[in-house]
Short mmCIF file of C-alpha atoms and ligand atoms in Angstrom, two decimals:
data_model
loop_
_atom_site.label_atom_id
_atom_site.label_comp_id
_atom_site.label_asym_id
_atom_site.label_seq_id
_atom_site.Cartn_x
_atom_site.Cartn_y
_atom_site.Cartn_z
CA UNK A 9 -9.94 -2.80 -24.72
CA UNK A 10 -12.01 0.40 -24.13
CA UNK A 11 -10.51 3.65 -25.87
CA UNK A 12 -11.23 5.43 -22.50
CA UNK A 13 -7.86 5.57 -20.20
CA UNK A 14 -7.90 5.91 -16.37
CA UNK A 15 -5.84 8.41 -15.38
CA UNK A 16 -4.78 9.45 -11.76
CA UNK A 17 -5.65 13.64 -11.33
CA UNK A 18 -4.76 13.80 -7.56
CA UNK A 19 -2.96 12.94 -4.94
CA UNK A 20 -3.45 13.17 -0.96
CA UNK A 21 -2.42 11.42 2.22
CA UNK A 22 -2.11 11.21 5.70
CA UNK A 23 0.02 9.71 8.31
CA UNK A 24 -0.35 10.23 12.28
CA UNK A 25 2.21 12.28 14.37
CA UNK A 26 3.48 9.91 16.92
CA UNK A 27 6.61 8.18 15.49
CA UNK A 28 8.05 5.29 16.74
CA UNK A 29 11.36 4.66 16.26
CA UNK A 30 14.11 2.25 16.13
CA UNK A 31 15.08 3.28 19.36
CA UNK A 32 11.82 3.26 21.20
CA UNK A 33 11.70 -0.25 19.94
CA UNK A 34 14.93 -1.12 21.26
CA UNK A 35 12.84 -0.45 24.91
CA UNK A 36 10.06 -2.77 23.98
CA UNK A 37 11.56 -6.02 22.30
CA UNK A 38 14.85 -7.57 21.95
CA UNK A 39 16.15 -5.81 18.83
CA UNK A 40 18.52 -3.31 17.91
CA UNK A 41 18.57 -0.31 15.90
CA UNK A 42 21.34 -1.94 13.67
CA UNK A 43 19.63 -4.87 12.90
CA UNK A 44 16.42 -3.32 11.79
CA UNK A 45 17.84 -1.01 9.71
CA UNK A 46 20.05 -3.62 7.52
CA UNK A 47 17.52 -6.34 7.66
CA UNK A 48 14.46 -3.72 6.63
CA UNK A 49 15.88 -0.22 5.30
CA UNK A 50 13.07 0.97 8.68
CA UNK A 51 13.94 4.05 11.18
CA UNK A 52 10.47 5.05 11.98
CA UNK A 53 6.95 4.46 11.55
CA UNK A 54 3.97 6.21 12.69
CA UNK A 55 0.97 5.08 14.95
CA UNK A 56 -2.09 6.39 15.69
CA UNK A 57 -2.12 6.67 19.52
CA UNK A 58 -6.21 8.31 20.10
CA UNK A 59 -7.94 5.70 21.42
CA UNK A 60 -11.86 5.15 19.91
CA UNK A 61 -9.90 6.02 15.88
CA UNK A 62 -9.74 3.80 13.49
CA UNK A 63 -8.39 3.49 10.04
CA UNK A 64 -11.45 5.78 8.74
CA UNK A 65 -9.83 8.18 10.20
CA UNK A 66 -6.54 7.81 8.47
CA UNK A 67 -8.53 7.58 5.33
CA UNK A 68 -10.55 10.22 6.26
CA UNK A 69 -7.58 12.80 6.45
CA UNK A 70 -6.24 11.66 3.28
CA UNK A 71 -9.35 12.07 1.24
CA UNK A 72 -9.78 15.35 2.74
CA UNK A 73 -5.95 16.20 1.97
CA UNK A 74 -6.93 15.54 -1.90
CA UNK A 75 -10.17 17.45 -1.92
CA UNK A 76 -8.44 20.17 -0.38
CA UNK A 77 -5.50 20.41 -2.82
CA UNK A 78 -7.76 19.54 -5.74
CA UNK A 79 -10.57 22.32 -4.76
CA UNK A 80 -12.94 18.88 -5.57
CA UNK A 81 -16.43 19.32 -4.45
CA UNK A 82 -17.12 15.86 -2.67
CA UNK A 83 -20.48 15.23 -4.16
CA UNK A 84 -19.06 14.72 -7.77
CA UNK A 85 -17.47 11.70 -7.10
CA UNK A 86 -19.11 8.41 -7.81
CA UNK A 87 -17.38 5.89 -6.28
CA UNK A 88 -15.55 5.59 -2.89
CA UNK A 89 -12.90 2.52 -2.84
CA UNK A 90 -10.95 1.91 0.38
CA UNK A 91 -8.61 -1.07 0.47
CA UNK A 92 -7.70 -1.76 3.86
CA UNK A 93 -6.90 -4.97 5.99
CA UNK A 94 -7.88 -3.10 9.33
CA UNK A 95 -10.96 -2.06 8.64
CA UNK A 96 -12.80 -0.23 11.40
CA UNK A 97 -15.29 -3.43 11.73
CA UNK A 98 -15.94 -6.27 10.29
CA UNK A 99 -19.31 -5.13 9.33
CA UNK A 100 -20.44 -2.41 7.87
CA UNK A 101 -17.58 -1.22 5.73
CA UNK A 102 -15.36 1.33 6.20
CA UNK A 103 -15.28 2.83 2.32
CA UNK A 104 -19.36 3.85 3.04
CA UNK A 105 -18.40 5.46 6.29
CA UNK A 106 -15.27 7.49 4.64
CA UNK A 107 -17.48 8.40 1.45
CA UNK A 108 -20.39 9.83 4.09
CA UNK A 109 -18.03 11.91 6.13
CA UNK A 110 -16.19 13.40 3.84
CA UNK A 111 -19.33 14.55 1.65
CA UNK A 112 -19.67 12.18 -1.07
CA UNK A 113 -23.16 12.00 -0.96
CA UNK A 114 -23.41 10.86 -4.89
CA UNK A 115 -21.29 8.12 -4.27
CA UNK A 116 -21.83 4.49 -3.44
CA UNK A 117 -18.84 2.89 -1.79
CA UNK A 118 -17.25 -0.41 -0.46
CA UNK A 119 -14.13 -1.82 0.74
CA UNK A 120 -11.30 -4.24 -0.52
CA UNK A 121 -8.65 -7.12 1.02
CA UNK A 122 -6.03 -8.60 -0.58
CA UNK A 123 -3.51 -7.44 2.58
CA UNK A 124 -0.25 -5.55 0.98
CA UNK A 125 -1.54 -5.51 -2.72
CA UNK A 126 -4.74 -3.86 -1.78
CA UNK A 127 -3.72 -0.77 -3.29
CA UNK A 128 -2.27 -2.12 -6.37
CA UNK A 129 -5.43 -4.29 -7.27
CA UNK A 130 -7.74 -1.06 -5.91
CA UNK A 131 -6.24 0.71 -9.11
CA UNK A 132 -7.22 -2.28 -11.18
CA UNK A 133 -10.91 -1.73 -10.08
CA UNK A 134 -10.65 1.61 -10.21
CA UNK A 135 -9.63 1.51 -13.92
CA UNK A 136 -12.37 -0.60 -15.07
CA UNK A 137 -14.98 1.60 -13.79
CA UNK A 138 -13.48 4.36 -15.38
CA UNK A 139 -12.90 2.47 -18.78
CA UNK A 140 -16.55 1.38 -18.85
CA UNK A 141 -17.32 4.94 -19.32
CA UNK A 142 -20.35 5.18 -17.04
CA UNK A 143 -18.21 6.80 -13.47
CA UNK A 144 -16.32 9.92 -13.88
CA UNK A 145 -14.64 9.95 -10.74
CA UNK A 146 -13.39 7.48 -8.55
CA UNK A 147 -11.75 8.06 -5.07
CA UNK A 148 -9.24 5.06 -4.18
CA UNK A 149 -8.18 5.68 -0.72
CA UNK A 150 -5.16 2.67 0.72
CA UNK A 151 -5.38 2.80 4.42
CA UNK A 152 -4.48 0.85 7.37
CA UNK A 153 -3.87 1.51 11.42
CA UNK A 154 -1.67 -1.70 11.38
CA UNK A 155 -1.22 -0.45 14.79
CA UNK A 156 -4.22 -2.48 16.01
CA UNK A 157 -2.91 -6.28 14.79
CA UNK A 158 0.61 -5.93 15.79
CA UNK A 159 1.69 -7.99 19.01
CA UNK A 160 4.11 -5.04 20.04
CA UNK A 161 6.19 -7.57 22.37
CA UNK A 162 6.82 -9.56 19.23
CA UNK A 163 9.89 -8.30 17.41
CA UNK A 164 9.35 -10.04 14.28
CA UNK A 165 6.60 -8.22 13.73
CA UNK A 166 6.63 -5.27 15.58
CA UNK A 167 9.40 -3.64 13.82
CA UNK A 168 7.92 -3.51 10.43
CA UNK A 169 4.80 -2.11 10.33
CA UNK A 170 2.99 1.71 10.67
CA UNK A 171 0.07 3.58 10.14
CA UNK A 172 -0.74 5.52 7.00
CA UNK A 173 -3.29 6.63 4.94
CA UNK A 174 -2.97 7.65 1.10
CA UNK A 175 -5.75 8.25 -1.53
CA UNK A 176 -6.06 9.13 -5.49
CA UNK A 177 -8.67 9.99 -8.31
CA UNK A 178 -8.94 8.36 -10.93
CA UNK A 179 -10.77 10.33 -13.69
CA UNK A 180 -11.03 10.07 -17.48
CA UNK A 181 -7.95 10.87 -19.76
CA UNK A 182 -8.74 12.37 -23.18
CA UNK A 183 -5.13 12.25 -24.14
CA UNK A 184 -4.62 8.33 -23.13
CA UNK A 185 -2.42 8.86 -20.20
CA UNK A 186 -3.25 6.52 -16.85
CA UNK A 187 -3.08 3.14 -16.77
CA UNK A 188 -1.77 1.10 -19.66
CA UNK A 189 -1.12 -2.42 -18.39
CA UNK A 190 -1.62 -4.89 -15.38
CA UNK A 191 -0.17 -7.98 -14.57
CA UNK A 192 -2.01 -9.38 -11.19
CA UNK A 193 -1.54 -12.68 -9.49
CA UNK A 194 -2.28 -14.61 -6.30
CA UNK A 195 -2.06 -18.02 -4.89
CA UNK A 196 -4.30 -19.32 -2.23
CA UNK A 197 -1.48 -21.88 -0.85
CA UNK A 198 0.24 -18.84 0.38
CA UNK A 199 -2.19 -18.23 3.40
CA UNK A 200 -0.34 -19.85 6.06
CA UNK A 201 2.65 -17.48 5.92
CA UNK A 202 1.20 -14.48 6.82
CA UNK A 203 -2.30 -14.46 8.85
CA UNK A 204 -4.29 -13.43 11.09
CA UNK A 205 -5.69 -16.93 12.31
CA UNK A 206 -8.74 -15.82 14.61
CA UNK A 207 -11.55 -13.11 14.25
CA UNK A 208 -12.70 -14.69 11.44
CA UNK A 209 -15.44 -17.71 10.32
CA UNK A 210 -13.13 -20.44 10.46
CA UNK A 211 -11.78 -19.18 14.14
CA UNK A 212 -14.56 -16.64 15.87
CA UNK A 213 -12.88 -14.67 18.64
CA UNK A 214 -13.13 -16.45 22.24
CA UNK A 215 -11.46 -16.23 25.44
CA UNK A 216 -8.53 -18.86 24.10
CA UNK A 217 -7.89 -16.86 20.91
CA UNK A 218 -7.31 -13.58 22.90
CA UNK A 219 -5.23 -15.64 24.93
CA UNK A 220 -3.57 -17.64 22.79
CA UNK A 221 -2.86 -13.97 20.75
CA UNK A 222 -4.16 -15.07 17.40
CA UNK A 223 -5.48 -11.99 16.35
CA UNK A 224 -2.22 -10.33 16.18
CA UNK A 225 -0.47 -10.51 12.35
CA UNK A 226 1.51 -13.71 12.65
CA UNK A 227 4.11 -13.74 9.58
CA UNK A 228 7.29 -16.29 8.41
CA UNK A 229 8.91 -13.84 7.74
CA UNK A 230 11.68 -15.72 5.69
CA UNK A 231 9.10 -17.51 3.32
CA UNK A 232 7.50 -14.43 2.58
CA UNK A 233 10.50 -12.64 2.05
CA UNK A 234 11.50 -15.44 -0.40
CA UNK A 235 8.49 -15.11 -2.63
CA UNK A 236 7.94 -11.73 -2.05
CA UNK A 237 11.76 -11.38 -3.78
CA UNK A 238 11.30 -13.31 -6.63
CA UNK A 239 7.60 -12.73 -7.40
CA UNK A 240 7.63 -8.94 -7.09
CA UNK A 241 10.71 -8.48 -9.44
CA UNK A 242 9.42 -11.22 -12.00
CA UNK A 243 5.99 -9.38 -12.26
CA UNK A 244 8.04 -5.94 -12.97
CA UNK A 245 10.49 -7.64 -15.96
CA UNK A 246 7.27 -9.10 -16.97
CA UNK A 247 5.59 -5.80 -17.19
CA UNK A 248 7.87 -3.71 -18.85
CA UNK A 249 8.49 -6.91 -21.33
CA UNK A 250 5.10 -6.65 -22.06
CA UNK A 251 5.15 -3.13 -23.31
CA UNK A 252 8.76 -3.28 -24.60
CA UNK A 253 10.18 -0.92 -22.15
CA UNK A 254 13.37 -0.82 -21.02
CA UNK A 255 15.50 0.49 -18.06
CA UNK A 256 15.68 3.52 -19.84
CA UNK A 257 11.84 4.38 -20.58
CA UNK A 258 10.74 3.72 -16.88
CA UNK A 259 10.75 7.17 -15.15
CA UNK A 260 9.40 5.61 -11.92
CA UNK A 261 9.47 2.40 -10.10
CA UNK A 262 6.48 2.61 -7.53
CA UNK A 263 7.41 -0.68 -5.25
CA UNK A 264 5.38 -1.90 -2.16
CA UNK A 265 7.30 -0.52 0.69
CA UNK A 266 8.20 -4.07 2.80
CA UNK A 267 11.52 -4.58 3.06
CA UNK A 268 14.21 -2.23 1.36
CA UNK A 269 15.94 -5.33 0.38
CA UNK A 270 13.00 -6.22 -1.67
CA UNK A 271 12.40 -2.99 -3.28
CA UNK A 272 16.37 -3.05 -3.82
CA UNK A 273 16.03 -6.93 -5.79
CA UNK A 274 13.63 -5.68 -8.05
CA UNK A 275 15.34 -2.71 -9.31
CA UNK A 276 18.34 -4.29 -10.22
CA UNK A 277 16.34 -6.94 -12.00
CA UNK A 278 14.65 -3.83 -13.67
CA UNK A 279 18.10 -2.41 -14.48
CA UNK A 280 17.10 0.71 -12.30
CA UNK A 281 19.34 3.41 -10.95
CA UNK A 282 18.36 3.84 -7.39
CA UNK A 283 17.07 7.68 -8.09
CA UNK A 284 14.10 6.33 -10.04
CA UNK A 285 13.07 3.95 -7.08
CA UNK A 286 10.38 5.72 -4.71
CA UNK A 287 11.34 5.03 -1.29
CA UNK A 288 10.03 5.80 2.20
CA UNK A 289 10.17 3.07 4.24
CA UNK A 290 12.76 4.69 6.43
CA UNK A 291 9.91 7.20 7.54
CA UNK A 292 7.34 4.63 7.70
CA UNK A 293 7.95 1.54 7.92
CA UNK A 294 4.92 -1.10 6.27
CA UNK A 295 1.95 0.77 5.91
CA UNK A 296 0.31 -2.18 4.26
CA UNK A 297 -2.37 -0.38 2.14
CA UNK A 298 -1.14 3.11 2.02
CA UNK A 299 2.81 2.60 1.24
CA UNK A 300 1.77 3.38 -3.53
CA UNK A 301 -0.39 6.07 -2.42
CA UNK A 302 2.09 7.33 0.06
CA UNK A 303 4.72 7.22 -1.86
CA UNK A 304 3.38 8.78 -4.63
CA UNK A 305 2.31 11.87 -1.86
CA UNK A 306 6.02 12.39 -0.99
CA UNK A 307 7.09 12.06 -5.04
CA UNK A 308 4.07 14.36 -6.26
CA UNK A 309 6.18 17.48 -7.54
CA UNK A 310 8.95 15.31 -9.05
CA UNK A 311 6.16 13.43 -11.46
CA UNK A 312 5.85 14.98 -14.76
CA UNK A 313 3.40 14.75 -17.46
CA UNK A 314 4.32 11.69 -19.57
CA UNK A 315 6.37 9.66 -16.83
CA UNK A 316 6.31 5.95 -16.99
CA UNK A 317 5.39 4.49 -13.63
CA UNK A 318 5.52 0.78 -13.06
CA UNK A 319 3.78 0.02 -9.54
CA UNK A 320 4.91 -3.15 -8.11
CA UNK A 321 3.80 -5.23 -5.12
CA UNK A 322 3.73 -8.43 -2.91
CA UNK A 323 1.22 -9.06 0.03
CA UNK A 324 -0.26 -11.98 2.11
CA UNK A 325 -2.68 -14.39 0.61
CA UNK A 326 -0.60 -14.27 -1.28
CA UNK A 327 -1.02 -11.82 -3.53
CA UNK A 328 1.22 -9.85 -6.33
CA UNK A 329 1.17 -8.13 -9.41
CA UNK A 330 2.73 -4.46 -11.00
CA UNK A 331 0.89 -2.11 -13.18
CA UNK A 332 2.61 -0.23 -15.57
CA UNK A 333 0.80 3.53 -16.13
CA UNK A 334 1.49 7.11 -18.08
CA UNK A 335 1.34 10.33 -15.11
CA UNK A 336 -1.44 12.50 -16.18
CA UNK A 337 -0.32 15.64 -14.71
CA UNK A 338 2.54 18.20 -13.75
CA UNK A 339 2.74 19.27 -9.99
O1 LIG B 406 4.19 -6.65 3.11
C1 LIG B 406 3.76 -7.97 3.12
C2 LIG B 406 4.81 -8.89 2.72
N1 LIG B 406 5.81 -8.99 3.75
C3 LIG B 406 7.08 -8.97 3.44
O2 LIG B 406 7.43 -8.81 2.30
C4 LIG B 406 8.07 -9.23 4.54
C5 LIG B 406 9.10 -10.21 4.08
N2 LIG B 406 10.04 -10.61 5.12
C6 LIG B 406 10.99 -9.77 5.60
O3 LIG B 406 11.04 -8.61 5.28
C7 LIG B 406 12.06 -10.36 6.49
O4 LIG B 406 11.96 -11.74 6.46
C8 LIG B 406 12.01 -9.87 7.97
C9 LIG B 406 12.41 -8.42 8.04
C10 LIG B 406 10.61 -10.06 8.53
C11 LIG B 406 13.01 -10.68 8.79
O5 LIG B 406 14.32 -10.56 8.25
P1 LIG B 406 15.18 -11.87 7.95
O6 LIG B 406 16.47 -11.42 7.43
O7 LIG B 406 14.37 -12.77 7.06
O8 LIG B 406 15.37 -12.47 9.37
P2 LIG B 406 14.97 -13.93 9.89
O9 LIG B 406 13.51 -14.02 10.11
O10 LIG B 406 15.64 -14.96 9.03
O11 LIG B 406 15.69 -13.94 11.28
C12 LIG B 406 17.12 -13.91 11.39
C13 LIG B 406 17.49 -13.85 12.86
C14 LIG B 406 16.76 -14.90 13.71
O12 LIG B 406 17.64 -15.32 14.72
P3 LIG B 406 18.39 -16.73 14.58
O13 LIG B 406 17.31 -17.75 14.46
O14 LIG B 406 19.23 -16.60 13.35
O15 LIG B 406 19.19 -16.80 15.86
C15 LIG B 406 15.66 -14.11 14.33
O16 LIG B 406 15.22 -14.65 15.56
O17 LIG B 406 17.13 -12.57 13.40
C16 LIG B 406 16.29 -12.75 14.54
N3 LIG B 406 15.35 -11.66 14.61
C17 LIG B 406 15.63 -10.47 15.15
N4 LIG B 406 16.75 -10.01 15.77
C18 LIG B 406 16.73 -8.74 16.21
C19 LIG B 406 14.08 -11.63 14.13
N5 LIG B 406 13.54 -10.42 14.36
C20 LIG B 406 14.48 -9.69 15.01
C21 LIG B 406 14.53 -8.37 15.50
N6 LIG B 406 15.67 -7.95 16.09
N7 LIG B 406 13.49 -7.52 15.40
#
């Protein structure tokens, strides 16, 4: 293990202005406000509404939100990561058109899929590159415009998920704070619950598949809820096993932001209080890559230097894992 931490330094994020809410949605599908907010914890989300905008431009603003507060000059960074499952095109990434606009003109970039644990496994790589000694900075931006796979007159979709953008440096720690641990899994068999079936090599886009609506997200919901339950609080007892932590000396649980009934199931299998759970689903709804970096925007000035974090989350593929890391920083 190298004796160089990754730590995170900054923090930034963006989300669009439009929200739409429970009750908008109550004028576009059969559903209620009721039964969204019990079966999800959701009472808004935001969209990007500009047509010709893509998710660079989520990512964009949330780089530029971190530069900003940071007073960063772009060209130091070395490496641009964006983990997105809407990229703006299939080809060329959207991580080298980010890093070019926003003035990182030192850095070589790329982007990442693993759907709702891009994020979490973006801090993996992140780490590494760090650890290895030879990058000093490393800008890992989560964003998604979910917006433009979601079949909006199909309520089992519709009502979960919403635009966001969030984004972090990782930079070297001298005193050993950043990550400490990571637990990551995924299983392949997993696929068929959550998809997008078309748009891709096995199914190329074609008059049927636009037809047919196959690229719109198509999700069972109740298997993925079933795994996401068990798998997401299993990694997070496994984590803080790992490093003999108890309820007691995690600060912060940082959970993927899916269902609150998820978030909730891992807690109490963490022997949480509910005030050390992030949440801001309500606000937001599924942002998909953006809902760590997000949350971790909206918690910024109640982090302290020292706090134990563990990051946990679930995401098509499937995909899973939690990370258990030391905050680097006071607000
Ligand atoms: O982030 C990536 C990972 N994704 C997740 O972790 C999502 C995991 N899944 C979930 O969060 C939940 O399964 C959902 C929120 C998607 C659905 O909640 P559920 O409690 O699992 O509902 P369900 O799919 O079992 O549906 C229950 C009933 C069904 O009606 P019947 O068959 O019982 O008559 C649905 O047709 O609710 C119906 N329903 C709705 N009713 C009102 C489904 N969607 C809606 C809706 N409004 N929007």
């Amino acid at each position: 293990m190298s004796s160089i931490t990754a730590a995170i330094t900054a923090v930034g994020a963006y989300v669009p202005d439009y929200k739409l809410t429970n009750s908008i949605l109550e004028t576009m599908v059969d559903t209620t406000d009721e039964w969204i907010t019990t079966r999800t914890g959701i009472k808004e989300r935001r969209i990007l509404k500009d047509e010709g905008k893509g998710t660079s431009y989520l990512a964009i603003k949330a780089a530029e939100d971190l530069l900003r507060k940071r007073n960063l000059d772009p060209a130091e960074i070395d490496l641009v990561l964006v983990g997105t499952a809407t990229p703006d095109m299939p080809v060329a990434s959207t991580a080298v058109y980010v890093a070019a606009e926003i003035g990182a003109v030192n850095a070589f970039a790329y982007d990442m899929q693993a759907a709702c644990s891009n994020f979490l496994y973006g801090m993996s790589s992140a780490a590494r590159y760090i650890e290895s000694g030879r990058y000093k900075k490393v800008l890992l931006i989560g964003a998604d415009k979910m917006s433009s796979i979601i079949d909006y007159k199909d309520r089992t979709t519709c009502i979960i998920f919403g635009d966001g953008a969030g984004a972090v440096l990782f930079e070297p720690s001298e005193e050993g704070y950043g990550l400490q641990d990571e637990y990551l899994r995924s299983d392949g068999k997993g696929r068929e619950f959550l998809k997008i079936e078309a748009g891709g090599s096995i199914l190329p886009a074609s008059e049927e598949t636009v037809r047919d609506k196959k690229h719109f997200v198509y999700q069972d919901g109740k298997s993925v809820f079933k795994f996401a339950v068990s798998n997401m609080a299993d990694v997070a007892a496994k984590i803080m096993e790992r490093n003999n932590l108890d309820h007691d000396d995690v600060n912060w649980l940082v959970p993927h932001q899916a269902n609150k009934r998820i978030i909730d199931a891992t807690a109490n299998r963490m022997g949480l209080e509910h005030s050390k759970v992030m949440m801001n689903i309500e606000q937001y709804g599924n942002t998909t890559s953006a809902t760590l970096p997000l949350l971790l925007h909206d918690y910024e000035k109640q982090l302290k230097k020292g706090d134990k974090l563990v990051f946990a989350a679930f995401g098509g593929g499937f995909t899973w894992g939690a990370i258990y890391l030391t905050w680097a920083y006071d607000s």
